[in-house]
Amino acid sequence: MAVKDRDRFSTATRIRLIGEQTAARVYRSQTKRQARRSRLTGRAALLALVVCSLIVALAYPMRQYVSQRAEIADLQQEQDEARERVERLRDLKARWQDDAYAEQEIRRRLHYVMPGETGYIVIDPGTAEKSRTDLGAADRPWYANVWDDVDKADAAGR
């Protein structure tokens, strides 16, 4: 028995035991890796491939469908706006058929008066104070703009 105890504590025995334990750990880790790899089978890979190909195949038609639905919504909104505009124009046409409305608008827009009435046009005092040079090019008559350009060209030639 003394020989067995001595063998148990010898360096060679210890190294052998450590090697066996290490080999067992490596073997266990390899079997775990193999078990992890075996989860992805050929069927699962084929299923993943089919799902991906379906997604790719349906992506373009879905994008077209969504864009067409948006376009349809825009066209319906334009159609509603056109209907509202037609209704406003019909109302305006019906108003113009009324002689009283037409007379009122003619008086307001064209400054017409009935015989025996006196017409007045009130000028805003703030605009009357502006001189001819203070007016912008758009506010003056066209011939005044042409004459000013001729004067400027003549002055530049001197």
Short mmCIF file of C-alpha atoms in Angstrom, two decimals:
data_model
loop_
_atom_site.label_atom_id
_atom_site.label_comp_id
_atom_site.label_asym_id
_atom_site.label_seq_id
_atom_site.Cartn_x
_atom_site.Cartn_y
_atom_site.Cartn_z
CA MET A 1 0.00 0.00 0.00
CA ALA A 2 2.84 2.31 0.56
CA VAL A 3 3.84 1.84 -3.07
CA LYS A 4 0.35 2.86 -4.24
CA ASP A 5 0.36 6.00 -2.14
CA ARG A 6 3.76 6.90 -3.45
CA ASP A 7 2.53 6.39 -7.03
CA ARG A 8 -0.45 8.60 -6.35
CA PHE A 9 1.68 11.55 -5.37
CA SER A 10 4.32 11.13 -8.03
CA THR A 11 4.86 13.82 -10.62
CA ALA A 12 4.19 11.54 -13.55
CA THR A 13 0.87 10.45 -12.08
CA ARG A 14 -0.15 14.03 -11.44
CA ILE A 15 0.77 15.07 -14.97
CA ARG A 16 -1.17 12.15 -16.38
CA LEU A 17 -4.25 13.08 -14.31
CA ILE A 18 -4.00 16.72 -15.37
CA GLY A 19 -3.72 15.63 -19.03
CA GLU A 20 -6.76 13.38 -18.72
CA GLN A 21 -8.79 16.15 -17.08
CA THR A 22 -7.73 18.62 -19.76
CA ALA A 23 -8.56 16.14 -22.53
CA ALA A 24 -11.99 15.58 -20.97
CA ARG A 25 -12.63 19.34 -20.85
CA VAL A 26 -11.55 19.77 -24.47
CA TYR A 27 -13.70 16.85 -25.56
CA ARG A 28 -16.70 18.29 -23.68
CA SER A 29 -16.21 21.73 -25.26
CA GLN A 30 -15.91 20.19 -28.72
CA THR A 31 -19.11 18.23 -28.27
CA LYS A 32 -20.86 21.38 -27.08
CA ARG A 33 -19.67 23.27 -30.16
CA GLN A 34 -20.83 20.42 -32.35
CA ALA A 35 -24.20 20.49 -30.61
CA ARG A 36 -24.45 24.23 -31.21
CA ARG A 37 -23.58 23.84 -34.86
CA SER A 38 -26.06 21.06 -35.32
CA ARG A 39 -28.94 23.38 -34.35
CA LEU A 40 -28.79 24.96 -37.81
CA THR A 41 -29.86 22.14 -40.06
CA GLY A 42 -30.14 22.09 -43.80
CA ARG A 43 -33.91 22.49 -43.52
CA ALA A 44 -33.55 25.60 -41.40
CA ALA A 45 -31.06 27.10 -43.86
CA LEU A 46 -33.41 26.34 -46.76
CA LEU A 47 -36.32 27.89 -44.86
CA ALA A 48 -34.27 31.02 -44.15
CA LEU A 49 -33.31 31.23 -47.83
CA VAL A 50 -36.95 30.92 -48.93
CA VAL A 51 -38.09 33.59 -46.44
CA CYS A 52 -35.34 35.98 -47.57
CA SER A 53 -36.16 35.42 -51.23
CA LEU A 54 -39.87 36.08 -50.53
CA ILE A 55 -39.00 39.31 -48.75
CA VAL A 56 -36.83 40.43 -51.66
CA ALA A 57 -39.45 39.41 -54.20
CA LEU A 58 -42.27 41.27 -52.39
CA ALA A 59 -40.31 44.43 -51.53
CA TYR A 60 -40.77 46.16 -54.90
CA PRO A 61 -44.51 45.43 -55.29
CA MET A 62 -45.14 46.62 -51.72
CA ARG A 63 -43.26 49.86 -52.41
CA GLN A 64 -45.30 50.36 -55.58
CA TYR A 65 -48.53 49.66 -53.69
CA VAL A 66 -47.72 52.20 -50.99
CA SER A 67 -46.70 54.87 -53.50
CA GLN A 68 -49.85 54.29 -55.57
CA ARG A 69 -52.04 54.55 -52.48
CA ALA A 70 -50.39 57.88 -51.65
CA GLU A 71 -50.94 59.07 -55.21
CA ILE A 72 -54.59 58.03 -55.08
CA ALA A 73 -55.05 59.95 -51.84
CA ASP A 74 -53.48 63.06 -53.41
CA LEU A 75 -55.72 62.79 -56.47
CA GLN A 76 -58.81 62.40 -54.31
CA GLN A 77 -57.85 65.52 -52.38
CA GLU A 78 -57.37 67.44 -55.64
CA GLN A 79 -60.74 66.17 -56.84
CA ASP A 80 -62.42 67.39 -53.64
CA GLU A 81 -60.78 70.80 -54.03
CA ALA A 82 -61.93 70.99 -57.67
CA ARG A 83 -65.49 70.13 -56.62
CA GLU A 84 -65.44 72.89 -54.01
CA ARG A 85 -64.12 75.36 -56.60
CA VAL A 86 -66.87 74.36 -59.05
CA GLU A 87 -69.47 74.92 -56.31
CA ARG A 88 -68.05 78.38 -55.54
CA LEU A 89 -68.08 79.27 -59.26
CA ARG A 90 -71.68 78.06 -59.60
CA ASP A 91 -72.67 80.22 -56.64
CA LEU A 92 -70.88 83.20 -58.18
CA LYS A 93 -72.58 82.60 -61.52
CA ALA A 94 -75.97 82.45 -59.82
CA ARG A 95 -75.22 85.72 -58.01
CA TRP A 96 -74.27 87.42 -61.28
CA GLN A 97 -77.61 86.32 -62.76
CA ASP A 98 -79.29 88.55 -60.16
CA ASP A 99 -79.63 92.10 -61.52
CA ALA A 100 -79.29 93.72 -58.09
CA TYR A 101 -75.95 92.01 -57.45
CA ALA A 102 -74.66 92.91 -60.91
CA GLU A 103 -75.67 96.55 -60.40
CA GLN A 104 -73.99 96.63 -56.99
CA GLU A 105 -70.74 95.22 -58.37
CA ILE A 106 -70.75 97.58 -61.37
CA ARG A 107 -71.16 100.54 -59.03
CA ARG A 108 -68.40 99.31 -56.74
CA ARG A 109 -65.85 98.25 -59.34
CA LEU A 110 -66.42 100.75 -62.15
CA HIS A 111 -67.57 103.68 -60.01
CA TYR A 112 -70.79 104.07 -61.98
CA VAL A 113 -73.60 106.21 -60.57
CA MET A 114 -77.26 106.35 -61.40
CA PRO A 115 -78.68 109.48 -63.07
CA GLY A 116 -79.25 112.15 -60.46
CA GLU A 117 -76.60 110.78 -58.04
CA THR A 118 -73.26 112.45 -57.38
CA GLY A 119 -70.18 110.24 -57.40
CA TYR A 120 -67.26 110.85 -55.08
CA ILE A 121 -63.80 109.30 -55.01
CA VAL A 122 -61.94 109.75 -51.75
CA ILE A 123 -58.18 109.90 -52.09
CA ASP A 124 -56.03 108.89 -49.16
CA PRO A 125 -54.16 112.02 -47.98
CA GLY A 126 -51.00 109.99 -47.23
CA THR A 127 -50.61 108.92 -50.86
CA ALA A 128 -51.35 112.39 -52.24
CA GLU A 129 -48.31 113.80 -50.42
CA LYS A 130 -45.89 111.56 -52.27
CA SER A 131 -44.04 113.34 -55.00
CA ARG A 132 -43.39 111.96 -58.45
CA THR A 133 -39.84 110.95 -57.55
CA ASP A 134 -40.95 109.07 -54.44
CA LEU A 135 -43.07 106.70 -56.48
CA GLY A 136 -41.50 103.42 -57.47
CA ALA A 137 -41.14 102.38 -61.09
CA ALA A 138 -44.22 100.17 -60.86
CA ASP A 139 -46.38 102.95 -59.36
CA ARG A 140 -45.61 105.52 -62.09
CA PRO A 141 -46.92 105.64 -65.67
CA TRP A 142 -44.80 103.85 -68.23
CA TYR A 143 -43.92 106.97 -70.15
CA ALA A 144 -42.44 108.54 -67.01
CA ASN A 145 -40.16 105.54 -66.62
CA VAL A 146 -39.08 105.77 -70.27
CA TRP A 147 -38.36 109.49 -69.97
CA ASP A 148 -36.31 108.96 -66.78
CA ASP A 149 -34.27 106.27 -68.55
CA VAL A 150 -33.62 108.65 -71.46
CA ASP A 151 -32.47 111.34 -69.02
CA LYS A 152 -30.16 108.87 -67.24
CA ALA A 153 -28.67 107.71 -70.56
CA ASP A 154 -28.10 111.30 -71.63
CA ALA A 155 -26.42 112.16 -68.32
CA ALA A 156 -24.13 109.11 -68.54
CA GLY A 157 -22.92 110.16 -72.02
CA ARG A 158 -21.58 113.52 -70.81
#
